[in-house]
C-alpha cells in the first residue's frame, strides 16, 4: 500500500511541476496555441517580476537600464494580447520617468 501511495505522489509531483520561462523564451510560448491570452499575460508578468527581483543594490546603471528595456518590451507584448492592460502598464512606466 505504501508503495502505491509513493508512486501516486511522484506522478502528482510531475503533473504539478511548473515550467520556468525566461525572457528569452517569450517568443516561444507566445506561439503556444493551447495557452489562453490570460496564461500568456500571467507568464509575461511573472518574467517581468523576476527581472526586477534579480536587481540589487549592487546592480550597475546599465543592468537597471537593460531590465527597464526588457520590461517595456514585455508590456508591449502584453498590449498585443490585451490592449487596455498593455496601455495601462506602458502609461505607468511613462509616469515613473
Short mmCIF file of the N, C-alpha and C atoms (twelve columns), coordinates in Angstrom:
data_MODEL
# 
_entry.id   MODEL 
# 
loop_
_atom_site.group_PDB 
_atom_site.id 
_atom_site.type_symbol 
_atom_site.label_atom_id 
_atom_site.label_alt_id 
_atom_site.label_comp_id 
_atom_site.label_asym_id 
_atom_site.label_seq_id 
_atom_site.Cartn_x 
_atom_site.Cartn_y 
_atom_site.Cartn_z 
_atom_site.pdbx_PDB_model_num 
ATOM 1   N N  . UNK A 1  0.822  -1.199 0.000   1 
ATOM 2   C CA . UNK A 1  0.000  0.000  0.000   1 
ATOM 3   C C  . UNK A 1  0.866  1.263  0.000   1 
ATOM 4   N N  . UNK A 2  1.897  1.263  0.797   1 
ATOM 5   C CA . UNK A 2  2.777  2.428  0.876   1 
ATOM 6   C C  . UNK A 2  3.453  2.672  -0.473  1 
ATOM 7   N N  . UNK A 3  3.810  1.605  -1.168  1 
ATOM 8   C CA . UNK A 3  4.427  1.728  -2.488  1 
ATOM 9   C C  . UNK A 3  3.492  2.442  -3.471  1 
ATOM 10  N N  . UNK A 4  2.213  2.094  -3.407  1 
ATOM 11  C CA . UNK A 4  1.221  2.706  -4.302  1 
ATOM 12  C C  . UNK A 4  1.087  4.194  -3.999  1 
ATOM 13  N N  . UNK A 5  1.045  4.539  -2.731  1 
ATOM 14  C CA . UNK A 5  0.920  5.945  -2.334  1 
ATOM 15  C C  . UNK A 5  2.144  6.731  -2.801  1 
ATOM 16  N N  . UNK A 6  3.327  6.156  -2.622  1 
ATOM 17  C CA . UNK A 6  4.548  6.826  -3.065  1 
ATOM 18  C C  . UNK A 6  4.539  7.036  -4.578  1 
ATOM 19  N N  . UNK A 7  4.082  6.028  -5.297  1 
ATOM 20  C CA . UNK A 7  4.026  6.140  -6.761  1 
ATOM 21  C C  . UNK A 7  3.036  7.221  -7.194  1 
ATOM 22  N N  . UNK A 8  1.879  7.268  -6.553  1 
ATOM 23  C CA . UNK A 8  0.892  8.306  -6.881  1 
ATOM 24  C C  . UNK A 8  1.439  9.690  -6.560  1 
ATOM 25  N N  . UNK A 9  2.146  9.805  -5.445  1 
ATOM 26  C CA . UNK A 9  2.723  11.085 -5.056  1 
ATOM 27  C C  . UNK A 9  3.730  11.551 -6.108  1 
ATOM 28  N N  . UNK A 10 4.552  10.649 -6.606  1 
ATOM 29  C CA . UNK A 10 5.526  11.003 -7.642  1 
ATOM 30  C C  . UNK A 10 4.828  11.450 -8.914  1 
ATOM 31  N N  . UNK A 11 3.770  10.780 -9.294  1 
ATOM 32  C CA . UNK A 11 3.045  11.150 -10.509 1 
ATOM 33  C C  . UNK A 11 2.428  12.535 -10.365 1 
ATOM 34  N N  . UNK A 12 1.828  12.830 -9.226  1 
ATOM 35  C CA . UNK A 12 1.234  14.144 -8.996  1 
ATOM 36  C C  . UNK A 12 2.302  15.228 -9.002  1 
ATOM 37  N N  . UNK A 13 3.456  14.925 -8.475  1 
ATOM 38  C CA . UNK A 13 4.537  15.903 -8.456  1 
ATOM 39  C C  . UNK A 13 4.902  16.338 -9.871  1 
ATOM 40  N N  . UNK A 14 5.033  15.379 -10.761 1 
ATOM 41  C CA . UNK A 14 5.415  15.727 -12.121 1 
ATOM 42  C C  . UNK A 14 4.300  16.438 -12.871 1 
ATOM 43  N N  . UNK A 15 3.072  16.170 -12.522 1 
ATOM 44  C CA . UNK A 15 1.951  16.850 -13.178 1 
ATOM 45  C C  . UNK A 15 1.870  18.309 -12.762 1 
ATOM 46  N N  . UNK A 16 2.169  18.604 -11.495 1 
ATOM 47  C CA . UNK A 16 2.012  19.966 -10.989 1 
ATOM 48  C C  . UNK A 16 3.284  20.787 -11.097 1 
ATOM 49  N N  . UNK A 17 4.406  20.166 -11.452 1 
ATOM 50  C CA . UNK A 17 5.654  20.910 -11.578 1 
ATOM 51  C C  . UNK A 17 5.526  21.897 -12.735 1 
ATOM 52  N N  . UNK A 18 5.806  23.157 -12.446 1 
ATOM 53  C CA . UNK A 18 5.644  24.194 -13.458 1 
ATOM 54  C C  . UNK A 18 6.961  24.445 -14.183 1 
ATOM 55  N N  . UNK A 19 6.838  24.732 -15.445 1 
ATOM 56  C CA . UNK A 19 7.997  25.061 -16.253 1 
ATOM 57  C C  . UNK A 19 8.362  26.514 -15.990 1 
ATOM 58  N N  . UNK A 20 9.627  26.779 -15.805 1 
ATOM 59  C CA . UNK A 20 10.096 28.149 -15.614 1 
ATOM 60  C C  . UNK A 20 10.548 28.705 -16.958 1 
ATOM 61  N N  . UNK A 21 10.012 29.858 -17.303 1 
ATOM 62  C CA . UNK A 21 10.375 30.502 -18.554 1 
ATOM 63  C C  . UNK A 21 11.179 31.751 -18.253 1 
ATOM 64  N N  . UNK A 22 12.051 32.103 -19.168 1 
ATOM 65  C CA . UNK A 22 12.886 33.289 -19.052 1 
ATOM 66  C C  . UNK A 22 12.495 34.276 -20.137 1 
ATOM 67  N N  . UNK A 23 13.084 35.452 -20.059 1 
ATOM 68  C CA . UNK A 23 12.819 36.494 -21.048 1 
ATOM 69  C C  . UNK A 23 13.078 35.972 -22.462 1 
ATOM 70  N N  . UNK A 24 14.115 35.177 -22.613 1 
ATOM 71  C CA . UNK A 24 14.496 34.651 -23.924 1 
ATOM 72  C C  . UNK A 24 13.460 33.680 -24.497 1 
ATOM 73  N N  . UNK A 25 12.571 33.158 -23.655 1 
ATOM 74  C CA . UNK A 25 11.566 32.181 -24.080 1 
ATOM 75  C C  . UNK A 25 10.251 32.807 -24.525 1 
ATOM 76  N N  . UNK A 26 10.134 34.108 -24.461 1 
ATOM 77  C CA . UNK A 26 8.858  34.770 -24.721 1 
ATOM 78  C C  . UNK A 26 8.318  34.441 -26.113 1 
ATOM 79  N N  . UNK A 27 9.151  34.543 -27.120 1 
ATOM 80  C CA . UNK A 27 8.675  34.258 -28.485 1 
ATOM 81  C C  . UNK A 27 8.150  32.836 -28.596 1 
ATOM 82  N N  . UNK A 28 8.799  31.918 -27.892 1 
ATOM 83  C CA . UNK A 28 8.401  30.514 -27.965 1 
ATOM 84  C C  . UNK A 28 7.004  30.309 -27.381 1 
ATOM 85  N N  . UNK A 29 6.768  30.784 -26.148 1 
ATOM 86  C CA . UNK A 29 5.459  30.500 -25.558 1 
ATOM 87  C C  . UNK A 29 4.353  31.403 -26.088 1 
ATOM 88  N N  . UNK A 30 4.702  32.508 -26.732 1 
ATOM 89  C CA . UNK A 30 3.665  33.339 -27.356 1 
ATOM 90  C C  . UNK A 30 3.022  32.619 -28.531 1 
ATOM 91  N N  . UNK A 31 3.709  31.651 -29.088 1 
ATOM 92  C CA . UNK A 31 3.173  30.882 -30.213 1 
ATOM 93  C C  . UNK A 31 2.351  29.677 -29.771 1 
ATOM 94  N N  . UNK A 32 2.318  29.389 -28.467 1 
ATOM 95  C CA . UNK A 32 1.550  28.244 -27.975 1 
ATOM 96  C C  . UNK A 32 0.067  28.447 -28.270 1 
ATOM 97  N N  . UNK A 33 -0.536 27.505 -28.961 1 
ATOM 98  C CA . UNK A 33 -1.956 27.585 -29.290 1 
ATOM 99  C C  . UNK A 33 -2.827 27.108 -28.130 1 
ATOM 100 N N  . UNK A 34 -2.238 26.320 -27.218 1 
ATOM 101 C CA . UNK A 34 -3.028 25.758 -26.115 1 
ATOM 102 C C  . UNK A 34 -3.138 26.710 -24.931 1 
ATOM 103 N N  . UNK A 35 -2.344 27.776 -24.918 1 
ATOM 104 C CA . UNK A 35 -2.391 28.742 -23.820 1 
ATOM 105 C C  . UNK A 35 -3.405 29.841 -24.155 1 
ATOM 106 N N  . UNK A 36 -4.166 30.247 -23.152 1 
ATOM 107 C CA . UNK A 36 -5.070 31.383 -23.319 1 
ATOM 108 C C  . UNK A 36 -4.256 32.674 -23.232 1 
ATOM 109 N N  . UNK A 37 -4.865 33.774 -23.644 1 
ATOM 110 C CA . UNK A 37 -4.195 35.069 -23.518 1 
ATOM 111 C C  . UNK A 37 -3.876 35.368 -22.054 1 
ATOM 112 N N  . UNK A 38 -4.783 34.993 -21.161 1 
ATOM 113 C CA . UNK A 38 -4.555 35.233 -19.740 1 
ATOM 114 C C  . UNK A 38 -3.329 34.469 -19.239 1 
ATOM 115 N N  . UNK A 39 -3.166 33.227 -19.667 1 
ATOM 116 C CA . UNK A 39 -1.996 32.450 -19.261 1 
ATOM 117 C C  . UNK A 39 -0.707 33.086 -19.781 1 
ATOM 118 N N  . UNK A 40 -0.766 33.583 -20.995 1 
ATOM 119 C CA . UNK A 40 0.414  34.232 -21.571 1 
ATOM 120 C C  . UNK A 40 0.745  35.519 -20.821 1 
ATOM 121 N N  . UNK A 41 -0.279 36.309 -20.503 1 
ATOM 122 C CA . UNK A 41 -0.069 37.552 -19.754 1 
ATOM 123 C C  . UNK A 41 0.487  37.245 -18.373 1 
ATOM 124 N N  . UNK A 42 -0.062 36.239 -17.701 1 
ATOM 125 C CA . UNK A 42 0.438  35.855 -16.382 1 
ATOM 126 C C  . UNK A 42 1.913  35.490 -16.442 1 
ATOM 127 N N  . UNK A 43 2.301  34.731 -17.444 1 
ATOM 128 C CA . UNK A 43 3.698  34.318 -17.583 1 
ATOM 129 C C  . UNK A 43 4.582  35.518 -17.903 1 
ATOM 130 N N  . UNK A 44 4.101  36.424 -18.744 1 
ATOM 131 C CA . UNK A 44 4.869  37.627 -19.059 1 
ATOM 132 C C  . UNK A 44 5.094  38.480 -17.812 1 
ATOM 133 N N  . UNK A 45 4.060  38.634 -16.999 1 
ATOM 134 C CA . UNK A 45 4.204  39.419 -15.768 1 
ATOM 135 C C  . UNK A 45 5.110  38.712 -14.760 1 
ATOM 136 N N  . UNK A 46 5.070  37.400 -14.744 1 
ATOM 137 C CA . UNK A 46 5.955  36.639 -13.871 1 
ATOM 138 C C  . UNK A 46 7.420  36.860 -14.283 1 
ATOM 139 N N  . UNK A 47 7.679  36.844 -15.574 1 
ATOM 140 C CA . UNK A 47 9.038  37.095 -16.070 1 
ATOM 141 C C  . UNK A 47 9.467  38.517 -15.730 1 
ATOM 142 N N  . UNK A 48 8.555  39.475 -15.893 1 
ATOM 143 C CA . UNK A 48 8.848  40.868 -15.570 1 
ATOM 144 C C  . UNK A 48 9.224  41.016 -14.095 1 
ATOM 145 N N  . UNK A 49 8.465  40.378 -13.225 1 
ATOM 146 C CA . UNK A 49 8.766  40.432 -11.792 1 
ATOM 147 C C  . UNK A 49 10.129 39.817 -11.496 1 
ATOM 148 N N  . UNK A 50 10.417 38.727 -12.156 1 
ATOM 149 C CA . UNK A 50 11.696 38.053 -11.954 1 
ATOM 150 C C  . UNK A 50 12.861 38.956 -12.361 1 
ATOM 151 N N  . UNK A 51 12.699 39.676 -13.464 1 
ATOM 152 C CA . UNK A 51 13.760 40.583 -13.904 1 
ATOM 153 C C  . UNK A 51 14.072 41.616 -12.830 1 
ATOM 154 N N  . UNK A 52 13.024 42.230 -12.284 1 
ATOM 155 C CA . UNK A 52 13.228 43.249 -11.254 1 
ATOM 156 C C  . UNK A 52 13.709 42.649 -9.938  1 
ATOM 157 N N  . UNK A 53 13.266 41.442 -9.629  1 
ATOM 158 C CA . UNK A 53 13.663 40.798 -8.378  1 
ATOM 159 C C  . UNK A 53 15.156 40.462 -8.352  1 
ATOM 160 N N  . UNK A 54 15.732 40.276 -9.521  1 
ATOM 161 C CA . UNK A 54 17.149 39.932 -9.576  1 
ATOM 162 C C  . UNK A 54 18.069 41.157 -9.603  1 
ATOM 163 N N  . UNK A 55 17.475 42.342 -9.570  1 
ATOM 164 C CA . UNK A 55 18.280 43.552 -9.416  1 
ATOM 165 C C  . UNK A 55 18.594 43.742 -7.939  1 
ATOM 166 N N  . UNK A 56 19.738 44.283 -7.669  1 
ATOM 167 C CA . UNK A 56 20.110 44.520 -6.279  1 
ATOM 168 C C  . UNK A 56 20.717 45.894 -6.118  1 
ATOM 169 N N  . UNK A 57 21.113 46.195 -4.904  1 
ATOM 170 C CA . UNK A 57 21.727 47.498 -4.648  1 
ATOM 171 C C  . UNK A 57 23.076 47.618 -5.339  1 
ATOM 172 N N  . UNK A 58 23.664 46.476 -5.682  1 
ATOM 173 C CA . UNK A 58 24.959 46.493 -6.359  1 
ATOM 174 C C  . UNK A 58 24.833 46.459 -7.883  1 
ATOM 175 N N  . UNK A 59 23.612 46.507 -8.399  1 
ATOM 176 C CA . UNK A 59 23.403 46.484 -9.855  1 
ATOM 177 C C  . UNK A 59 23.888 47.783 -10.477 1 
ATOM 178 N N  . UNK A 60 24.507 47.656 -11.621 1 
ATOM 179 C CA . UNK A 60 25.009 48.844 -12.310 1 
ATOM 180 C C  . UNK A 60 23.867 49.561 -13.028 1 
ATOM 181 N N  . UNK A 61 24.147 50.765 -13.437 1 
ATOM 182 C CA . UNK A 61 23.151 51.571 -14.169 1 
ATOM 183 C C  . UNK A 61 22.752 50.866 -15.469 1 
ATOM 184 N N  . UNK A 62 23.729 50.266 -16.146 1 
ATOM 185 C CA . UNK A 62 23.427 49.593 -17.415 1 
ATOM 186 C C  . UNK A 62 22.559 48.350 -17.182 1 
ATOM 187 N N  . UNK A 63 22.755 47.643 -16.073 1 
ATOM 188 C CA . UNK A 63 21.901 46.491 -15.756 1 
ATOM 189 C C  . UNK A 63 20.467 46.933 -15.496 1 
ATOM 190 N N  . UNK A 64 20.327 48.028 -14.774 1 
ATOM 191 C CA . UNK A 64 18.987 48.562 -14.490 1 
ATOM 192 C C  . UNK A 64 18.298 49.034 -15.773 1 
ATOM 193 N N  . UNK A 65 19.062 49.684 -16.645 1 
ATOM 194 C CA . UNK A 65 18.502 50.141 -17.919 1 
ATOM 195 C C  . UNK A 65 18.081 48.964 -18.787 1 
ATOM 196 N N  . UNK A 66 18.864 47.888 -18.772 1 
ATOM 197 C CA . UNK A 66 18.541 46.692 -19.551 1 
ATOM 198 C C  . UNK A 66 17.242 46.055 -19.062 1 
ATOM 199 N N  . UNK A 67 17.061 45.990 -17.745 1 
ATOM 200 C CA . UNK A 67 15.819 45.431 -17.180 1 
ATOM 201 C C  . UNK A 67 14.637 46.311 -17.560 1 
ATOM 202 N N  . UNK A 68 14.810 47.617 -17.500 1 
ATOM 203 C CA . UNK A 68 13.718 48.524 -17.873 1 
ATOM 204 C C  . UNK A 68 13.356 48.351 -19.350 1 
ATOM 205 N N  . UNK A 69 14.362 48.207 -20.216 1 
ATOM 206 C CA . UNK A 69 14.121 47.998 -21.642 1 
ATOM 207 C C  . UNK A 69 13.350 46.702 -21.881 1 
ATOM 208 N N  . UNK A 70 13.766 45.637 -21.201 1 
ATOM 209 C CA . UNK A 70 13.080 44.354 -21.343 1 
ATOM 210 C C  . UNK A 70 11.656 44.441 -20.807 1 
ATOM 211 N N  . UNK A 71 11.487 45.166 -19.709 1 
ATOM 212 C CA . UNK A 71 10.162 45.331 -19.117 1 
ATOM 213 C C  . UNK A 71 9.219  46.054 -20.077 1 
ATOM 214 N N  . UNK A 72 9.700  47.097 -20.717 1 
ATOM 215 C CA . UNK A 72 8.878  47.821 -21.691 1 
ATOM 216 C C  . UNK A 72 8.509  46.918 -22.862 1 
ATOM 217 N N  . UNK A 73 9.440  46.079 -23.280 1 
ATOM 218 C CA . UNK A 73 9.163  45.142 -24.372 1 
ATOM 219 C C  . UNK A 73 8.095  44.136 -23.945 1 
ATOM 220 N N  . UNK A 74 8.153  43.697 -22.704 1 
ATOM 221 C CA . UNK A 74 7.133  42.782 -22.173 1 
ATOM 222 C C  . UNK A 74 5.772  43.475 -22.179 1 
ATOM 223 N N  . UNK A 75 5.723  44.743 -21.755 1 
ATOM 224 C CA . UNK A 75 4.458  45.475 -21.727 1 
ATOM 225 C C  . UNK A 75 3.898  45.661 -23.137 1 
ATOM 226 N N  . UNK A 76 4.779  45.876 -24.109 1 
ATOM 227 C CA . UNK A 76 4.312  45.983 -25.498 1 
ATOM 228 C C  . UNK A 76 3.752  44.646 -25.995 1 
ATOM 229 N N  . UNK A 77 4.363  43.573 -25.560 1 
ATOM 230 C CA . UNK A 77 3.862  42.242 -25.931 1 
ATOM 231 C C  . UNK A 77 2.504  42.001 -25.284 1 
ATOM 232 N N  . UNK A 78 2.350  42.412 -24.030 1 
ATOM 233 C CA . UNK A 78 1.059  42.291 -23.352 1 
ATOM 234 C C  . UNK A 78 0.002  43.097 -24.095 1 
ATOM 235 N N  . UNK A 79 0.388  44.251 -24.604 1 
ATOM 236 C CA . UNK A 79 -0.550 45.101 -25.340 1 
ATOM 237 C C  . UNK A 79 -1.108 44.398 -26.570 1 
ATOM 238 N N  . UNK A 80 -0.334 43.492 -27.179 1 
ATOM 239 C CA . UNK A 80 -0.843 42.752 -28.334 1 
ATOM 240 C C  . UNK A 80 -1.921 41.750 -27.926 1 
ATOM 241 N N  . UNK A 81 -1.920 41.353 -26.654 1 
ATOM 242 C CA . UNK A 81 -2.910 40.398 -26.149 1 
ATOM 243 C C  . UNK A 81 -4.107 41.098 -25.513 1 
ATOM 244 N N  . UNK A 82 -3.827 42.178 -24.778 1 
ATOM 245 C CA . UNK A 82 -4.869 42.930 -24.073 1 
ATOM 246 C C  . UNK A 82 -4.495 44.406 -24.161 1 
ATOM 247 N N  . UNK A 83 -5.099 45.099 -25.102 1 
ATOM 248 C CA . UNK A 83 -4.739 46.493 -25.381 1 
ATOM 249 C C  . UNK A 83 -4.871 47.383 -24.154 1 
ATOM 250 N N  . UNK A 84 -5.969 47.255 -23.431 1 
ATOM 251 C CA . UNK A 84 -6.201 48.130 -22.272 1 
ATOM 252 C C  . UNK A 84 -5.130 47.925 -21.204 1 
ATOM 253 N N  . UNK A 85 -4.869 46.686 -20.837 1 
ATOM 254 C CA . UNK A 85 -3.861 46.406 -19.815 1 
ATOM 255 C C  . UNK A 85 -2.483 46.860 -20.280 1 
ATOM 256 N N  . UNK A 86 -2.139 46.563 -21.529 1 
ATOM 257 C CA . UNK A 86 -0.848 46.982 -22.061 1 
ATOM 258 C C  . UNK A 86 -0.678 48.488 -22.033 1 
ATOM 259 N N  . UNK A 87 -1.723 49.214 -22.425 1 
ATOM 260 C CA . UNK A 87 -1.663 50.676 -22.386 1 
ATOM 261 C C  . UNK A 87 -1.477 51.186 -20.963 1 
ATOM 262 N N  . UNK A 88 -2.174 50.575 -20.006 1 
ATOM 263 C CA . UNK A 88 -2.051 50.999 -18.611 1 
ATOM 264 C C  . UNK A 88 -0.645 50.749 -18.067 1 
ATOM 265 N N  . UNK A 89 -0.072 49.609 -18.403 1 
ATOM 266 C CA . UNK A 89 1.286  49.303 -17.947 1 
ATOM 267 C C  . UNK A 89 2.298  50.266 -18.561 1 
ATOM 268 N N  . UNK A 90 2.161  50.525 -19.854 1 
ATOM 269 C CA . UNK A 90 3.078  51.458 -20.513 1 
ATOM 270 C C  . UNK A 90 2.903  52.875 -19.970 1 
ATOM 271 N N  . UNK A 91 1.670  53.269 -19.698 1 
ATOM 272 C CA . UNK A 91 1.408  54.599 -19.144 1 
ATOM 273 C C  . UNK A 91 2.050  54.735 -17.767 1 
ATOM 274 N N  . UNK A 92 1.922  53.690 -16.946 1 
ATOM 275 C CA . UNK A 92 2.506  53.755 -15.607 1 
ATOM 276 C C  . UNK A 92 4.036  53.846 -15.672 1 
ATOM 277 N N  . UNK A 93 4.644  53.231 -16.665 1 
ATOM 278 C CA . UNK A 93 6.095  53.352 -16.855 1 
ATOM 279 C C  . UNK A 93 6.465  54.774 -17.255 1 
ATOM 280 N N  . UNK A 94 5.628  55.396 -18.089 1 
ATOM 281 C CA . UNK A 94 5.895  56.772 -18.505 1 
ATOM 282 C C  . UNK A 94 5.848  57.727 -17.310 1 
ATOM 283 N N  . UNK A 95 4.969  57.441 -16.347 1 
ATOM 284 C CA . UNK A 95 4.849  58.303 -15.175 1 
ATOM 285 C C  . UNK A 95 6.091  58.227 -14.283 1 
ATOM 286 N N  . UNK A 96 6.790  57.107 -14.309 1 
ATOM 287 C CA . UNK A 96 7.975  56.945 -13.490 1 
ATOM 288 C C  . UNK A 96 9.139  57.789 -13.982 1 
ATOM 289 N N  . UNK A 97 9.119  58.133 -15.255 1 
ATOM 290 C CA . UNK A 97 10.273 58.852 -15.827 1 
ATOM 291 C C  . UNK A 97 10.251 60.311 -15.509 1 
# 
